[in-house]
Structure formats: C-alpha cells, structure tokens
mmCIF file of C-alpha atoms in Angstrom:
data_model
loop_
_atom_site.group_PDB
_atom_site.id
_atom_site.type_symbol
_atom_site.label_atom_id
_atom_site.label_comp_id
_atom_site.label_asym_id
_atom_site.label_seq_id
_atom_site.Cartn_x
_atom_site.Cartn_y
_atom_site.Cartn_z
ATOM 1 C CA UNK K 1 122.877 136.226 74.533
ATOM 2 C CA UNK K 2 119.236 136.401 73.432
ATOM 3 C CA UNK K 3 116.483 133.999 74.551
ATOM 4 C CA UNK K 4 115.729 131.303 72.017
ATOM 5 C CA UNK K 5 113.516 128.267 71.397
ATOM 6 C CA UNK K 6 116.524 126.492 69.856
ATOM 7 C CA UNK K 7 118.385 123.888 71.939
ATOM 8 C CA UNK K 8 121.599 125.039 70.254
ATOM 9 C CA UNK K 9 121.311 128.413 72.001
ATOM 10 C CA UNK K 10 121.001 126.705 75.391
ATOM 11 C CA UNK K 11 124.179 124.755 74.643
ATOM 12 C CA UNK K 12 125.928 127.999 73.631
ATOM 13 C CA UNK K 13 124.831 129.712 76.865
ATOM 14 C CA UNK K 14 126.111 126.795 78.923
ATOM 15 C CA UNK K 15 129.461 126.970 77.106
ATOM 16 C CA UNK K 16 129.647 130.711 77.799
ATOM 17 C CA UNK K 17 128.941 130.157 81.486
ATOM 18 C CA UNK K 18 131.804 127.643 81.609
ATOM 19 C CA UNK K 19 134.337 129.759 79.693
ATOM 20 C CA UNK K 20 137.326 130.585 81.943
ATOM 21 C CA UNK K 21 137.876 134.296 82.434
ATOM 22 C CA UNK K 22 134.513 135.457 81.106
ATOM 23 C CA UNK K 23 132.108 132.846 82.479
ATOM 24 C CA UNK K 24 130.224 132.604 85.761
ATOM 25 C CA UNK K 25 132.494 131.913 88.768
ATOM 26 C CA UNK K 26 129.902 129.603 90.340
ATOM 27 C CA UNK K 27 129.328 127.576 87.176
ATOM 28 C CA UNK K 28 133.068 127.306 86.578
ATOM 29 C CA UNK K 29 133.761 125.654 89.916
ATOM 30 C CA UNK K 30 131.097 122.956 89.518
ATOM 31 C CA UNK K 31 131.808 119.257 88.868
ATOM 32 C CA UNK K 32 129.686 116.201 88.117
ATOM 33 C CA UNK K 33 129.546 115.473 91.841
ATOM 34 C CA UNK K 34 128.487 118.965 92.900
ATOM 35 C CA UNK K 35 125.816 119.221 90.198
ATOM 36 C CA UNK K 36 124.312 115.756 90.807
ATOM 37 C CA UNK K 37 122.228 116.820 93.862
ATOM 38 C CA UNK K 38 120.688 119.621 91.799
ATOM 39 C CA UNK K 39 119.834 117.111 89.067
ATOM 40 C CA UNK K 40 117.935 114.963 91.572
ATOM 41 C CA UNK K 41 116.200 118.007 93.024
ATOM 42 C CA UNK K 42 115.047 119.203 89.608
ATOM 43 C CA UNK K 43 113.682 115.745 88.766
ATOM 44 C CA UNK K 44 111.615 115.806 91.963
ATOM 45 C CA UNK K 45 110.354 119.299 91.147
ATOM 46 C CA UNK K 46 109.187 118.034 87.742
ATOM 47 C CA UNK K 47 107.297 115.222 89.510
ATOM 48 C CA UNK K 48 105.807 117.733 91.944
ATOM 49 C CA UNK K 49 104.536 119.979 89.142
ATOM 50 C CA UNK K 50 102.933 116.950 87.490
ATOM 51 C CA UNK K 51 101.293 115.879 90.769
ATOM 52 C CA UNK K 52 99.853 119.400 91.149
ATOM 53 C CA UNK K 53 98.703 119.430 87.484
ATOM 54 C CA UNK K 54 100.501 122.782 87.170
ATOM 55 C CA UNK K 55 101.434 122.912 83.489
ATOM 56 C CA UNK K 56 102.986 126.414 83.518
ATOM 57 C CA UNK K 57 105.232 125.317 86.394
ATOM 58 C CA UNK K 58 105.937 122.016 84.614
ATOM 59 C CA UNK K 59 107.264 123.972 81.629
ATOM 60 C CA UNK K 60 109.692 125.815 83.905
ATOM 61 C CA UNK K 61 110.761 122.703 85.796
ATOM 62 C CA UNK K 62 111.370 120.736 82.588
ATOM 63 C CA UNK K 63 113.620 123.589 81.466
ATOM 64 C CA UNK K 64 115.529 123.400 84.742
ATOM 65 C CA UNK K 65 115.918 119.643 84.303
ATOM 66 C CA UNK K 66 117.072 120.078 80.700
ATOM 67 C CA UNK K 67 119.696 122.512 81.946
ATOM 68 C CA UNK K 68 121.060 119.764 84.171
ATOM 69 C CA UNK K 69 121.492 117.480 81.152
ATOM 70 C CA UNK K 70 123.238 120.246 79.204
ATOM 71 C CA UNK K 71 125.459 121.055 82.206
ATOM 72 C CA UNK K 72 126.623 117.442 82.611
ATOM 73 C CA UNK K 73 127.184 117.137 78.862
ATOM 74 C CA UNK K 74 129.306 120.294 78.891
ATOM 75 C CA UNK K 75 131.444 118.966 81.737
ATOM 76 C CA UNK K 76 131.978 115.749 79.795
ATOM 77 C CA UNK K 77 132.820 117.654 76.605
ATOM 78 C CA UNK K 78 135.489 119.641 78.453
ATOM 79 C CA UNK K 79 137.054 116.338 79.491
ATOM 80 C CA UNK K 80 136.917 114.986 75.928
ATOM 81 C CA UNK K 81 134.503 112.214 76.917
ATOM 82 C CA UNK K 82 131.340 113.111 74.985
ATOM 83 C CA UNK K 83 129.184 116.130 74.093
ATOM 84 C CA UNK K 84 125.465 116.914 74.011
ATOM 85 C CA UNK K 85 124.940 115.546 70.461
ATOM 86 C CA UNK K 86 126.360 112.222 71.670
ATOM 87 C CA UNK K 87 123.756 112.166 74.443
ATOM 88 C CA UNK K 88 120.999 112.762 71.883
ATOM 89 C CA UNK K 89 122.415 110.077 69.590
ATOM 90 C CA UNK K 90 122.603 107.582 72.454
ATOM 91 C CA UNK K 91 118.971 108.022 73.498
ATOM 92 C CA UNK K 92 117.585 108.074 69.946
ATOM 93 C CA UNK K 93 119.532 104.912 69.126
ATOM 94 C CA UNK K 94 118.191 103.249 72.282
ATOM 95 C CA UNK K 95 114.586 104.249 71.577
ATOM 96 C CA UNK K 96 114.680 102.925 68.019
ATOM 97 C CA UNK K 97 116.373 99.690 69.126
ATOM 98 C CA UNK K 98 113.921 99.091 71.967
ATOM 99 C CA UNK K 99 110.838 99.668 69.799
ATOM 100 C CA UNK K 100 111.136 97.305 66.829
ATOM 101 C CA UNK K 101 107.331 97.017 66.966
ATOM 102 C CA UNK K 102 107.199 100.720 65.999
ATOM 103 C CA UNK K 103 110.343 101.316 63.953
ATOM 104 C CA UNK K 104 111.061 97.764 62.750
ATOM 105 C CA UNK K 105 109.339 94.639 61.504
ATOM 106 C CA UNK K 106 107.920 93.340 64.809
ATOM 107 C CA UNK K 107 104.336 94.503 64.435
ATOM 108 C CA UNK K 108 100.991 93.777 66.141
ATOM 109 C CA UNK K 109 102.491 92.684 69.452
ATOM 110 C CA UNK K 110 100.502 92.427 72.675
ATOM 111 C CA UNK K 111 101.548 94.558 75.672
ATOM 112 C CA UNK K 112 102.963 91.438 77.350
ATOM 113 C CA UNK K 113 104.954 90.512 74.247
ATOM 114 C CA UNK K 114 106.342 94.059 74.095
ATOM 115 C CA UNK K 115 107.336 93.832 77.757
ATOM 116 C CA UNK K 116 109.122 90.516 77.171
ATOM 117 C CA UNK K 117 110.899 91.810 74.096
ATOM 118 C CA UNK K 118 111.943 94.939 76.036
ATOM 119 C CA UNK K 119 113.576 92.758 78.712
ATOM 120 C CA UNK K 120 115.458 90.749 76.067
ATOM 121 C CA UNK K 121 116.729 93.891 74.342
ATOM 122 C CA UNK K 122 117.870 95.402 77.644
ATOM 123 C CA UNK K 123 119.730 92.195 78.486
ATOM 124 C CA UNK K 124 121.468 92.322 75.102
ATOM 125 C CA UNK K 125 122.370 95.985 75.656
ATOM 126 C CA UNK K 126 123.826 95.140 79.047
ATOM 127 C CA UNK K 127 126.016 92.414 77.543
ATOM 128 C CA UNK K 128 127.214 94.771 74.814
ATOM 129 C CA UNK K 129 127.958 97.467 77.395
ATOM 130 C CA UNK K 130 129.955 95.019 79.484
ATOM 131 C CA UNK K 131 131.984 93.966 76.425
ATOM 132 C CA UNK K 132 132.653 97.611 75.555
ATOM 133 C CA UNK K 133 133.826 98.357 79.098
ATOM 134 C CA UNK K 134 136.137 95.352 79.019
ATOM 135 C CA UNK K 135 137.561 96.418 75.653
ATOM 136 C CA UNK K 136 138.228 99.873 77.072
ATOM 137 C CA UNK K 137 140.016 98.402 80.082
ATOM 138 C CA UNK K 138 137.292 99.513 82.527
ATOM 139 C CA UNK K 139 136.125 97.533 85.534
ATOM 140 C CA UNK K 140 132.740 95.750 85.289
ATOM 141 C CA UNK K 141 129.731 97.778 86.381
ATOM 142 C CA UNK K 142 129.034 97.489 90.087
ATOM 143 C CA UNK K 143 126.601 94.717 90.883
ATOM 144 C CA UNK K 144 127.988 92.161 88.460
ATOM 145 C CA UNK K 145 125.624 90.005 86.437
ATOM 146 C CA UNK K 146 123.134 89.081 89.171
ATOM 147 C CA UNK K 147 119.389 89.385 88.785
ATOM 148 C CA UNK K 148 119.273 92.516 90.912
ATOM 149 C CA UNK K 149 122.228 94.260 89.283
ATOM 150 C CA UNK K 150 121.585 97.587 87.640
ATOM 151 C CA UNK K 151 119.167 98.921 90.261
ATOM 152 C CA UNK K 152 120.819 102.215 91.139
ATOM 153 C CA UNK K 153 121.756 102.785 94.781
ATOM 154 C CA UNK K 154 120.940 106.532 94.790
ATOM 155 C CA UNK K 155 117.250 105.912 94.007
ATOM 156 C CA UNK K 156 114.757 106.851 96.731
ATOM 157 C CA UNK K 157 114.389 103.851 99.047
ATOM 158 C CA UNK K 158 110.746 103.166 98.133
ATOM 159 C CA UNK K 159 111.492 103.325 94.406
ATOM 160 C CA UNK K 160 114.561 101.103 94.732
ATOM 161 C CA UNK K 161 112.589 98.547 96.765
ATOM 162 C CA UNK K 162 109.961 98.488 94.021
ATOM 163 C CA UNK K 163 112.532 97.947 91.279
ATOM 164 C CA UNK K 164 114.318 95.213 93.240
ATOM 165 C CA UNK K 165 111.016 93.401 93.716
ATOM 166 C CA UNK K 166 110.113 93.759 90.051
ATOM 167 C CA UNK K 167 113.411 92.198 89.004
ATOM 168 C CA UNK K 168 113.049 89.332 91.480
ATOM 169 C CA UNK K 169 109.495 88.758 90.262
ATOM 170 C CA UNK K 170 110.702 88.227 86.685
ATOM 171 C CA UNK K 171 112.587 85.101 87.793
ATOM 172 C CA UNK K 172 109.667 83.757 89.838
ATOM 173 C CA UNK K 173 110.636 85.020 93.291
ATOM 174 C CA UNK K 174 107.302 86.565 94.191
ATOM 175 C CA UNK K 175 104.016 86.082 96.009
ATOM 176 C CA UNK K 176 101.045 84.848 94.004
ATOM 177 C CA UNK K 177 98.628 87.591 95.027
ATOM 178 C CA UNK K 178 98.234 90.697 97.146
ATOM 179 C CA UNK K 179 96.527 88.929 100.067
ATOM 180 C CA UNK K 180 99.603 86.813 100.650
ATOM 181 C CA UNK K 181 101.592 90.020 100.892
ATOM 182 C CA UNK K 182 99.031 91.394 103.336
ATOM 183 C CA UNK K 183 99.617 88.368 105.562
ATOM 184 C CA UNK K 184 103.356 89.073 105.353
ATOM 185 C CA UNK K 185 102.719 92.648 106.470
ATOM 186 C CA UNK K 186 100.853 91.364 109.546
ATOM 187 C CA UNK K 187 103.797 89.089 110.280
ATOM 188 C CA UNK K 188 106.271 91.948 109.934
ATOM 189 C CA UNK K 189 104.102 94.172 112.146
ATOM 190 C CA UNK K 190 104.226 91.568 114.890
ATOM 191 C CA UNK K 191 108.005 91.389 114.560
ATOM 192 C CA UNK K 192 108.186 95.178 114.940
ATOM 193 C CA UNK K 193 106.117 94.841 118.111
ATOM 194 C CA UNK K 194 108.491 92.203 119.472
ATOM 195 C CA UNK K 195 111.493 94.391 118.657
ATOM 196 C CA UNK K 196 109.913 97.321 120.476
ATOM 197 C CA UNK K 197 109.356 95.137 123.515
ATOM 198 C CA UNK K 198 112.950 93.887 123.442
ATOM 199 C CA UNK K 199 114.439 97.320 122.825
ATOM 200 C CA UNK K 200 117.554 98.046 120.765
ATOM 201 C CA UNK K 201 117.591 100.658 118.034
ATOM 202 C CA UNK K 202 119.266 98.480 115.400
ATOM 203 C CA UNK K 203 116.762 95.618 115.724
ATOM 204 C CA UNK K 204 113.815 98.024 115.636
ATOM 205 C CA UNK K 205 115.254 99.739 112.563
ATOM 206 C CA UNK K 206 115.718 96.415 110.773
ATOM 207 C CA UNK K 207 112.178 95.257 111.507
ATOM 208 C CA UNK K 208 110.653 98.557 110.418
ATOM 209 C CA UNK K 209 112.695 98.299 107.214
ATOM 210 C CA UNK K 210 111.251 94.819 106.613
ATOM 211 C CA UNK K 211 107.752 96.187 107.205
ATOM 212 C CA UNK K 212 108.262 99.036 104.748
ATOM 213 C CA UNK K 213 109.643 96.627 102.152
ATOM 214 C CA UNK K 214 106.554 94.449 102.540
ATOM 215 C CA UNK K 215 104.259 97.472 102.174
ATOM 216 C CA UNK K 216 106.039 98.389 98.917
ATOM 217 C CA UNK K 217 105.411 94.816 97.767
ATOM 218 C CA UNK K 218 101.700 95.178 98.544
ATOM 219 C CA UNK K 219 101.569 98.411 96.547
ATOM 220 C CA UNK K 220 103.248 96.664 93.601
ATOM 221 C CA UNK K 221 100.738 93.805 93.663
ATOM 222 C CA UNK K 222 97.900 96.329 93.841
ATOM 223 C CA UNK K 223 99.393 98.148 90.820
ATOM 224 C CA UNK K 224 100.026 101.264 92.912
ATOM 225 C CA UNK K 225 103.260 103.256 92.748
ATOM 226 C CA UNK K 226 104.408 103.493 96.397
ATOM 227 C CA UNK K 227 106.259 106.771 95.902
ATOM 228 C CA UNK K 228 103.155 108.383 94.409
ATOM 229 C CA UNK K 229 100.936 106.918 97.117
ATOM 230 C CA UNK K 230 103.136 108.213 99.922
ATOM 231 C CA UNK K 231 103.497 111.597 98.253
ATOM 232 C CA UNK K 232 99.712 111.858 98.153
ATOM 233 C CA UNK K 233 99.461 110.959 101.826
ATOM 234 C CA UNK K 234 102.125 113.530 102.676
ATOM 235 C CA UNK K 235 100.045 116.205 100.940
ATOM 236 C CA UNK K 236 96.891 115.022 102.689
ATOM 237 C CA UNK K 237 98.631 115.163 106.074
ATOM 238 C CA UNK K 238 99.958 118.659 105.308
ATOM 239 C CA UNK K 239 96.496 119.855 104.264
ATOM 240 C CA UNK K 240 94.706 118.433 107.309
ATOM 241 C CA UNK K 241 97.321 119.638 109.782
ATOM 242 C CA UNK K 242 97.058 123.060 108.181
ATOM 243 C CA UNK K 243 93.340 122.990 109.017
ATOM 244 C CA UNK K 244 94.178 122.145 112.633
ATOM 245 C CA UNK K 245 96.586 125.096 112.836
ATOM 246 C CA UNK K 246 94.130 127.473 111.158
ATOM 247 C CA UNK K 247 91.308 126.598 113.544
ATOM 248 C CA UNK K 248 93.544 126.947 116.576
ATOM 249 C CA UNK K 249 94.907 130.254 115.289
ATOM 250 C CA UNK K 250 91.321 131.563 115.054
ATOM 251 C CA UNK K 251 91.218 131.161 118.860
ATOM 252 C CA UNK K 252 94.617 132.773 119.255
ATOM 253 C CA UNK K 253 96.337 129.455 119.957
ATOM 254 C CA UNK K 254 99.040 127.253 118.477
ATOM 255 C CA UNK K 255 99.265 123.439 118.341
ATOM 256 C CA UNK K 256 101.508 123.277 121.405
ATOM 257 C CA UNK K 257 98.784 125.156 123.328
ATOM 258 C CA UNK K 258 96.186 122.475 122.567
ATOM 259 C CA UNK K 259 95.676 118.962 123.876
ATOM 260 C CA UNK K 260 96.013 115.919 121.632
ATOM 261 C CA UNK K 261 92.258 115.301 121.973
ATOM 262 C CA UNK K 262 91.534 118.826 120.733
ATOM 263 C CA UNK K 263 93.827 118.461 117.762
ATOM 264 C CA UNK K 264 92.361 115.037 116.938
ATOM 265 C CA UNK K 265 88.874 116.535 116.910
ATOM 266 C CA UNK K 266 90.009 119.243 114.506
ATOM 267 C CA UNK K 267 91.733 116.585 112.384
ATOM 268 C CA UNK K 268 88.469 114.648 112.125
ATOM 269 C CA UNK K 269 86.740 117.905 111.200
ATOM 270 C CA UNK K 270 89.237 118.350 108.353
ATOM 271 C CA UNK K 271 88.460 114.833 107.112
ATOM 272 C CA UNK K 272 84.720 115.547 107.263
ATOM 273 C CA UNK K 273 85.109 118.764 105.267
ATOM 274 C CA UNK K 274 87.201 116.969 102.646
ATOM 275 C CA UNK K 275 84.529 114.300 102.203
ATOM 276 C CA UNK K 276 81.840 116.963 101.854
ATOM 277 C CA UNK K 277 83.933 118.712 99.193
ATOM 278 C CA UNK K 278 84.473 115.429 97.325
ATOM 279 C CA UNK K 279 80.737 114.669 97.316
ATOM 280 C CA UNK K 280 79.959 118.180 96.100
ATOM 281 C CA UNK K 281 82.401 117.736 93.214
ATOM 282 C CA UNK K 282 80.820 114.469 92.047
#
C-alpha cells in the first residue's frame, strides 16, 4: 500500500488491516467497544493541538481521529449495517437540511433566528429518528422525550453539565443573569462547609458536585466554555509548579524537601514572571 491523499486509499488500508488471515492481528480483534476509548482519546488530542496552536500536530491528530471514523465504519460494514459512504451521506444530508439559510430559500436570517430554526430542525430530526426506530422494531432511544434527553452520558462531566443547563434554559429554567448564579455559588460553598463540618464522604461529594454544577452555570452565563477554562488553568498550574520544581532543583532539592511557605514564595515568583512576560508582549 502506498501513501495517498485520497480518502479511498485510507478505506482500502483499513479493509486490508481487517482482512482475516492477512490483516493485523491487533486490528482484527477490535470491536466498537474496544475502539471507543481510543476515539475519545483522539478527540481530546485534537482539542489539545488546537489549544497549543500547533498546526503540524493538528494535522496528525485530525488524521488519527479520521482513522477512528473509518475504523468504526469498517466494523459496521462487516456486520452489514452501513459503510463509510453512508456515514458521509448522513452528515452531508444533515448539514444541508440544517442550513436552509445557506442551501435553501431561508435567507437573510439573524443569528438568533438561525439558532431557533436549528432547534426546530433538530426536534423534527429526533421525531423522524424515533419513528424509524419504531418501524425497525428497536427500543426508543434512552432518555425518552424529556427536555434533557439526548445529552450523552459519556461526555466529560463539565461538558455534560453545560449541555444540560443549555437545554433547561431553552424552556425557561434558568437564572436571569450571572450575578444570581454567583450568589448561588456562595450558597453552595456554605453547604460544602457545613458538609465538611458534619463529615460523611457521600454528603461532601454531593455538595461539591452541586458547587461544580453552579460554577459551570456561571461560566455559561459569562459566555465561557468551562472545559476550556479549566484546561487553561490546568496548564497554568503545570507551568507554575514546574517553575517551583526548577528553582528547587537549582539548590539540589525537591518539592518534598521544601516547606509549604517556600513553595508558595516560588509560586508567587512564577506569577510575577508571567505578568512581566505578558506586559513585555503587549
């Protein structure tokens, strides 16, 4: 097999890898379930490359993610369910249907009108999908027809919380502004404090979950993606702690050789250096 810029060659390579007798033993033993974790991992690696503005790496990670799509499509084709062209047809059909303001007669719509029309089209698609499942003798999709149905359980917790809140907001179950959410966060913080005083792991866990949910709500009202915000803070923490370790290593020490006060001072030094760098870049 030769490298190629053609998607057809990628599909051929995947078929060769899955051919009994001549294919790859590892690829041959995979199933939808065993491949799914890799699919999630590749999606996160795409997001990471974007966050780092690393376009060469993004090219590689998008290829890895595309392979996951081709792999799942091949598994389905072997079972006689669907093949890669059916996947392409499904998404192109959906895109055309959901953008009548681009591909149809609904022109000159405001962003809000587009958003409303999108919700209506998705609701229609859901009804059609339910009818198709019923006609095929399949059970209804999990979650029924409730407002919050369709928010996938495997999503990262912060992302799922955001999507649940967005759906509830569409039917009027929402705070009016961010400061009301901030007051809710203070309330939840006090409840965490009370749970800590009372003890009991389950109660503490529940109250911390409520606090996190409220923080996601604040991010939504502030038009901030909570997953992106936390990812940025994770990187900031990693960078600053790396500074602490580097400075201690210069003295021949490790973090567990230093006091908390010493490490805090080095942490503040890292913050100061970051601010100086930011001002220099302006």
